[in-house]
Amino acid sequence: MANTLDYVDRYGHLKFERKAFNDVDNLVFSLLSYLDFSECNIGNDGATVEQMGRHFLMHHTYKQQRAKGIAQGDAYLLLEKVVEADRYRNIVVTDYIYNTNRRMMFSAMVFHITRRLDYIAFEGTDEQISGWREDFELAHTFPVPSQIEAIKYVNEHTHFFGPKVIIGGHSKGGNLALVGAMKMKRIKWLKVQKVYNNDGPGLRKAEFESDEYERVKTKYAHIVPHCSIVGMMMRNDTYRVVQSDKENILGHSILTWQVSGDHLVRGARSEHSKEIERRLWHWLDTHNDEQRKKVTDAVFGTIEGCNITDTMSLAKLKNIVNLIKRANELDKESRDLVLGLLKDVATKA
């Protein structure tokens, strides 16, 4: 079955003036945001996808990006195609930002698709442990640092007299798109055409039941693979299911999502995905924010105590052994989360 790469091959010769933006284009921009364009000299006036893409491809290899994660490797393969495609190569990219520290991983950029349409893309979790920690913190804190940055970013880069705006991202980037849209100034919200959360987490109960979320739902698309795990985290009540070529966590990868022509192939939630959702909701309903924070601090205190700062370090045998030793000192709940994270990284390696 075809995927997003095949879509670019088939429709890459058609500019957006000839073929309107669709859900698969959303996947293209979401996936491209996983690459670190810090060294591509985008500048104040921006750079075209072709300019920054060829610079990136010249200085990086697929092997390097794949070592960072599946999303980065997939994004590299996609970049090789879009720099050659008339539909994407002349799109100007501006306002690129990559900011990471011990408590946050945040990256975003604006794709100026046409004079009348922009796409604000937020990167999902990359190899930095700080980003993984934030994923856990979503369960007990609102807003987390990257959500604060996303709120600021969408308000700064949406203008009442400017083009229409689509906001999107994959994984945690999808959650950032959702939260950023929820917290937009009302006059700027009028410029939003669509909000895409591509298999990203939902919201805590308080935000899920808020008027802000109710407002966003009118323009909100939560797209998840049939075997979704990440997209079932936190609370959701609306999603569109796409068929994936893979099962379980591997189905989180955008390039496993099936495409027919210019449409995503509809699927049905797997029983495993439904069971995970039930378990997550039960855990959330039986633990308050303080208890969830305690677990997060225990898990990542253990990881940081082993001087592990990224998933590549986490995957090294020496660090795995040290981490398992430290994990055995935790209570069962925290220990299971640490070992589950190790298993997830091993699956993606």
Coordinates of C-alpha atoms in Angstrom, one line a residue:
M1 CA 0.0 0.0 0.0
A2 CA 1.2 3.5 -0.8
N3 CA 2.4 6.0 1.9
T4 CA 3.3 9.7 2.1
L5 CA 6.4 9.2 0.0
D6 CA 4.3 7.8 -2.8
Y7 CA 2.0 10.7 -2.5
V8 CA 4.9 13.1 -3.1
D9 CA 5.9 11.1 -6.1
R10 CA 2.4 11.2 -7.6
Y11 CA 1.4 14.8 -6.9
G12 CA 4.7 16.5 -6.4
H13 CA 4.5 18.2 -9.8
L14 CA 1.3 20.0 -8.8
K15 CA 1.6 23.3 -7.0
F16 CA -0.9 24.2 -4.3
E17 CA -2.6 26.7 -6.7
R18 CA -3.5 23.7 -8.8
K19 CA -4.2 21.1 -6.1
A20 CA -5.5 22.3 -2.7
F21 CA -3.9 21.4 0.6
N22 CA -5.1 18.1 2.1
D23 CA -4.6 15.8 5.0
V24 CA -1.5 14.1 3.4
D25 CA 0.2 17.5 2.9
N26 CA -0.3 18.0 6.7
L27 CA 1.7 14.8 7.3
V28 CA 4.5 16.1 5.0
F29 CA 5.0 19.3 7.0
S30 CA 4.6 17.6 10.3
L31 CA 7.3 15.0 9.5
L32 CA 9.7 17.6 8.0
S33 CA 9.7 19.4 11.4
Y34 CA 11.6 16.5 13.0
L35 CA 14.9 17.6 11.2
D36 CA 17.2 20.0 13.0
F37 CA 17.7 22.9 10.5
S38 CA 19.7 25.0 12.9
E39 CA 22.7 25.1 10.6
C40 CA 20.8 25.8 7.4
N41 CA 21.1 29.6 7.6
I42 CA 17.3 30.2 7.3
G43 CA 17.8 33.9 8.4
N44 CA 15.2 36.6 8.9
D45 CA 13.9 36.4 5.4
G46 CA 13.6 32.6 5.5
A47 CA 14.8 30.0 3.0
T48 CA 13.0 27.8 0.6
V49 CA 12.5 24.1 1.3
E50 CA 14.9 23.4 -1.5
Q51 CA 17.6 25.7 -0.2
M52 CA 17.6 24.5 3.4
G53 CA 16.9 20.9 2.3
R54 CA 19.9 20.6 0.0
H55 CA 22.1 22.1 2.7
F56 CA 20.8 19.6 5.2
L57 CA 21.2 16.7 2.9
M58 CA 24.8 17.7 2.0
H59 CA 25.9 17.8 5.7
H60 CA 23.9 14.8 7.1
T61 CA 23.2 11.2 6.2
Y62 CA 20.2 9.0 6.6
K63 CA 22.2 6.8 9.0
Q64 CA 22.9 9.7 11.3
Q65 CA 19.2 10.7 11.3
R66 CA 17.9 7.2 11.7
A67 CA 20.2 6.8 14.8
K68 CA 18.2 9.6 16.4
G69 CA 14.9 7.9 15.9
I70 CA 12.4 6.5 13.4
A71 CA 10.8 9.9 12.8
Q72 CA 14.1 11.6 12.0
G73 CA 15.0 8.8 9.6
D74 CA 11.6 9.0 7.9
A75 CA 11.9 12.8 7.7
Y76 CA 15.2 12.5 5.9
L77 CA 13.7 10.2 3.3
L78 CA 10.9 12.6 2.8
L79 CA 13.3 15.6 2.5
E80 CA 15.1 13.9 -0.4
K81 CA 11.8 13.9 -2.3
V82 CA 10.4 17.3 -1.5
V83 CA 13.5 19.2 -2.6
E84 CA 12.8 17.9 -6.1
A85 CA 9.0 18.4 -6.0
D86 CA 7.5 21.6 -7.5
R87 CA 4.7 21.4 -5.0
Y88 CA 7.1 21.9 -2.0
R89 CA 10.6 23.1 -3.1
N90 CA 9.8 26.8 -3.5
I91 CA 7.8 27.1 -0.2
V92 CA 9.6 29.6 2.1
V93 CA 10.3 28.5 5.6
T94 CA 10.7 31.2 8.4
D95 CA 10.9 31.6 12.1
Y96 CA 12.7 28.3 12.7
I97 CA 13.5 27.7 16.4
Y98 CA 15.1 24.8 18.2
N99 CA 15.4 25.1 22.0
T100 CA 16.3 22.3 24.4
N101 CA 17.4 22.2 28.0
R102 CA 17.0 19.9 31.0
R103 CA 13.3 20.6 31.3
M104 CA 12.2 21.2 27.7
M105 CA 12.6 20.3 24.1
F106 CA 10.8 22.7 21.7
S107 CA 11.1 23.2 17.9
A108 CA 8.8 24.9 15.4
M109 CA 8.8 26.5 12.0
V110 CA 6.4 28.3 9.6
F111 CA 5.9 27.0 6.1
H112 CA 4.5 29.7 3.8
I113 CA 2.6 27.5 1.4
T114 CA 1.0 30.3 -0.6
R115 CA 0.4 34.0 -0.1
R116 CA -2.9 33.0 1.6
L117 CA -1.9 30.0 3.6
D118 CA 0.7 29.2 6.3
Y119 CA 1.4 25.9 8.1
I120 CA 2.8 26.2 11.6
A121 CA 4.6 22.9 12.4
F122 CA 5.7 21.7 15.9
E123 CA 8.2 18.9 16.2
G124 CA 7.4 15.9 18.3
T125 CA 9.7 14.3 20.8
D126 CA 13.2 13.8 19.5
E127 CA 16.2 12.0 21.1
Q128 CA 16.5 14.4 24.0
I129 CA 15.5 12.9 27.4
S130 CA 14.1 16.3 28.4
G131 CA 11.4 15.9 25.7
W132 CA 10.5 12.4 26.9
R133 CA 10.2 13.8 30.5
E134 CA 7.8 16.5 29.2
D135 CA 5.7 13.7 27.6
F136 CA 5.2 12.2 31.1
E137 CA 4.7 15.6 32.7
L138 CA 1.6 16.2 30.4
A139 CA -0.2 13.9 32.8
H140 CA 0.1 16.1 35.8
T141 CA 1.1 19.7 34.7
F142 CA -0.5 22.3 32.5
P143 CA 1.0 24.0 30.8
V144 CA 4.4 22.3 30.6
P145 CA 7.3 24.5 29.3
S146 CA 7.0 23.4 25.6
Q147 CA 3.2 24.2 25.7
I148 CA 4.0 27.7 27.0
E149 CA 6.4 28.1 24.1
A150 CA 3.8 26.8 21.6
I151 CA 1.1 29.2 22.9
K152 CA 3.6 32.1 22.5
Y153 CA 4.6 30.9 19.0
V154 CA 1.2 30.6 17.4
N155 CA 0.2 34.0 18.7
E156 CA 3.3 35.6 17.4
H157 CA 3.1 34.1 14.0
T158 CA -0.6 34.4 13.3
H159 CA -1.8 37.9 12.1
F160 CA -5.3 39.1 11.6
F161 CA -4.4 40.8 8.3
G162 CA -2.1 37.9 7.3
P163 CA -2.8 34.6 5.6
K164 CA -5.0 31.8 6.9
V165 CA -3.1 29.4 9.2
I166 CA -3.0 25.6 9.7
I167 CA -1.4 24.4 12.9
G168 CA -0.1 20.9 13.2
G169 CA 2.4 18.4 14.5
H170 CA 3.1 14.7 15.1
S171 CA 3.3 13.0 18.5
K172 CA 4.0 15.6 21.2
G173 CA 4.0 18.2 18.4
G174 CA 0.3 17.4 17.8
N175 CA -0.4 18.1 21.4
L176 CA 1.5 21.4 21.1
A177 CA -0.6 22.3 18.1
L178 CA -3.8 21.6 20.0
V179 CA -2.8 23.5 23.1
G180 CA -1.4 26.4 21.1
A181 CA -4.7 26.7 19.3
M182 CA -6.7 26.5 22.5
K183 CA -4.8 29.5 24.0
M184 CA -4.9 31.7 20.9
K185 CA -6.2 35.2 21.2
R186 CA -9.8 35.2 20.0
I187 CA -9.2 37.6 17.1
K188 CA -6.3 35.5 15.9
W189 CA -8.3 32.3 16.2
L190 CA -10.5 33.6 13.4
K191 CA -7.5 33.1 11.0
V192 CA -7.1 29.4 11.8
Q193 CA -8.3 27.1 9.1
K194 CA -7.4 23.7 10.7
V195 CA -5.6 22.2 13.7
Y196 CA -4.0 18.8 13.2
N197 CA -2.9 16.5 16.0
N198 CA -1.2 13.5 14.3
D199 CA -1.2 10.7 16.9
G200 CA -0.3 13.0 19.7
P201 CA -1.5 12.9 23.3
G202 CA -4.8 14.5 24.3
L203 CA -5.5 16.6 27.5
R204 CA -5.9 16.4 31.2
K205 CA -9.5 16.3 32.5
A206 CA -9.6 20.0 33.4
E207 CA -8.4 21.1 29.9
F208 CA -10.5 18.5 28.2
E209 CA -13.7 19.9 29.8
S210 CA -12.8 23.5 29.1
D211 CA -14.6 26.0 26.9
E212 CA -11.2 26.5 25.1
Y213 CA -11.2 22.9 23.9
E214 CA -14.8 23.0 22.9
R215 CA -14.1 26.0 20.7
V216 CA -11.1 24.3 19.0
K217 CA -13.1 21.1 18.2
T218 CA -14.9 22.9 15.3
K219 CA -11.6 22.9 13.4
Y220 CA -9.8 20.1 15.0
A221 CA -8.6 16.8 13.4
H222 CA -7.0 14.2 15.6
I223 CA -5.6 11.5 13.3
V224 CA -4.5 8.2 14.8
P225 CA -3.3 4.9 13.3
H226 CA -5.5 1.9 13.9
C227 CA -3.0 0.6 16.5
S228 CA -2.5 4.0 18.3
I229 CA -0.8 4.1 21.6
V230 CA 0.6 7.6 21.9
G231 CA -2.6 9.2 20.5
M232 CA -4.6 7.4 23.2
M233 CA -2.6 9.0 26.1
M234 CA -4.7 11.5 28.1
R235 CA -8.3 12.3 27.2
N236 CA -9.7 12.4 23.7
D237 CA -13.2 12.3 22.3
T238 CA -12.7 12.8 18.6
Y239 CA -10.3 11.1 16.2
R240 CA -10.0 9.8 12.7
V241 CA -8.5 6.4 12.3
V242 CA -6.0 5.6 9.5
Q243 CA -4.8 2.2 8.6
S244 CA -1.1 1.5 9.3
D245 CA 1.2 -1.2 7.8
K246 CA 2.6 -1.9 11.3
E247 CA 1.2 -2.8 14.7
N248 CA 1.6 -1.3 18.2
I249 CA 4.2 1.4 18.7
L250 CA 5.7 1.0 15.2
G251 CA 2.4 2.2 13.8
H252 CA 3.2 5.6 15.3
S253 CA 5.5 6.2 12.4
I254 CA 3.9 8.5 9.8
L255 CA 5.4 6.5 6.8
T256 CA 3.5 3.4 7.9
W257 CA 0.2 5.2 7.4
Q258 CA -1.6 4.1 4.3
V259 CA -2.4 6.5 1.5
S260 CA -4.7 6.0 -1.5
G261 CA -4.3 8.7 -4.1
D262 CA -4.5 11.9 -2.0
H263 CA -6.5 10.4 0.9
L264 CA -5.6 8.6 4.1
V265 CA -7.0 5.0 4.1
R266 CA -9.6 4.7 6.9
G267 CA -9.1 2.0 9.5
A268 CA -10.7 0.7 12.7
R269 CA -9.1 0.8 16.2
S270 CA -7.4 -2.4 17.2
E271 CA -8.5 -4.2 20.4
H272 CA -5.0 -3.6 21.7
S273 CA -5.3 0.1 21.2
K274 CA -8.6 0.2 23.0
E275 CA -7.3 -1.8 25.9
I276 CA -4.4 0.6 26.3
E277 CA -6.8 3.5 26.3
R278 CA -8.9 1.9 29.0
R279 CA -5.8 1.2 31.2
L280 CA -4.5 4.8 30.7
W281 CA -7.8 6.3 31.6
H282 CA -8.1 4.1 34.7
W283 CA -4.6 5.1 35.8
L284 CA -5.4 8.8 35.3
D285 CA -8.7 8.5 37.2
T286 CA -7.1 6.7 40.1
H287 CA -4.1 9.0 40.6
N288 CA -4.1 12.7 41.3
D289 CA -1.6 15.2 39.8
E290 CA 0.7 14.9 42.9
Q291 CA 0.8 11.1 42.6
R292 CA 1.5 11.3 38.8
K293 CA 4.3 13.8 39.4
K294 CA 5.9 11.6 42.0
V295 CA 6.1 8.7 39.5
T296 CA 7.5 11.0 36.8
D297 CA 10.2 12.4 39.1
A298 CA 11.1 8.9 40.2
V299 CA 11.4 7.6 36.6
F300 CA 13.4 10.5 35.3
G301 CA 15.4 11.0 38.4
T302 CA 16.6 7.4 37.9
I303 CA 17.5 8.1 34.2
E304 CA 19.2 11.4 34.9
G305 CA 21.1 9.8 37.8
C306 CA 22.8 7.5 35.2
N307 CA 23.9 10.7 33.3
I308 CA 21.7 9.8 30.4
T309 CA 20.7 12.8 28.3
D310 CA 19.4 11.3 25.1
T311 CA 17.8 8.1 23.8
M312 CA 21.1 7.1 22.0
S313 CA 22.8 7.1 25.3
L314 CA 19.8 5.3 26.8
A315 CA 20.2 2.5 24.3
K316 CA 23.8 1.7 25.2
L317 CA 24.3 -1.6 27.0
K318 CA 26.3 -0.1 29.9
N319 CA 23.6 2.5 30.6
I320 CA 20.9 -0.1 30.3
V321 CA 22.6 -2.2 32.9
N322 CA 23.0 0.8 35.3
L323 CA 19.4 1.9 34.7
I324 CA 18.0 -1.6 35.5
K325 CA 20.1 -1.7 38.7
R326 CA 18.7 1.7 39.8
A327 CA 15.2 0.8 38.6
N328 CA 15.2 -2.2 41.0
E329 CA 15.3 0.3 43.9
L330 CA 12.0 1.9 42.9
D331 CA 8.5 0.9 43.7
K332 CA 6.9 -1.5 41.3
E333 CA 4.8 1.2 39.4
S334 CA 7.9 3.4 38.8
R335 CA 10.0 0.4 37.9
D336 CA 7.5 -0.8 35.3
L337 CA 7.5 2.7 33.7
V338 CA 11.4 2.8 33.5
L339 CA 11.6 -0.7 32.0
G340 CA 8.7 0.1 29.7
L341 CA 10.6 3.1 28.4
L342 CA 13.7 1.0 27.8
K343 CA 11.6 -1.5 25.8
D344 CA 10.1 1.3 23.7
V345 CA 13.5 2.6 22.8
A346 CA 14.8 -0.8 22.0
T347 CA 11.8 -1.3 19.7
K348 CA 12.6 2.0 17.8
A349 CA 16.3 1.3 17.5

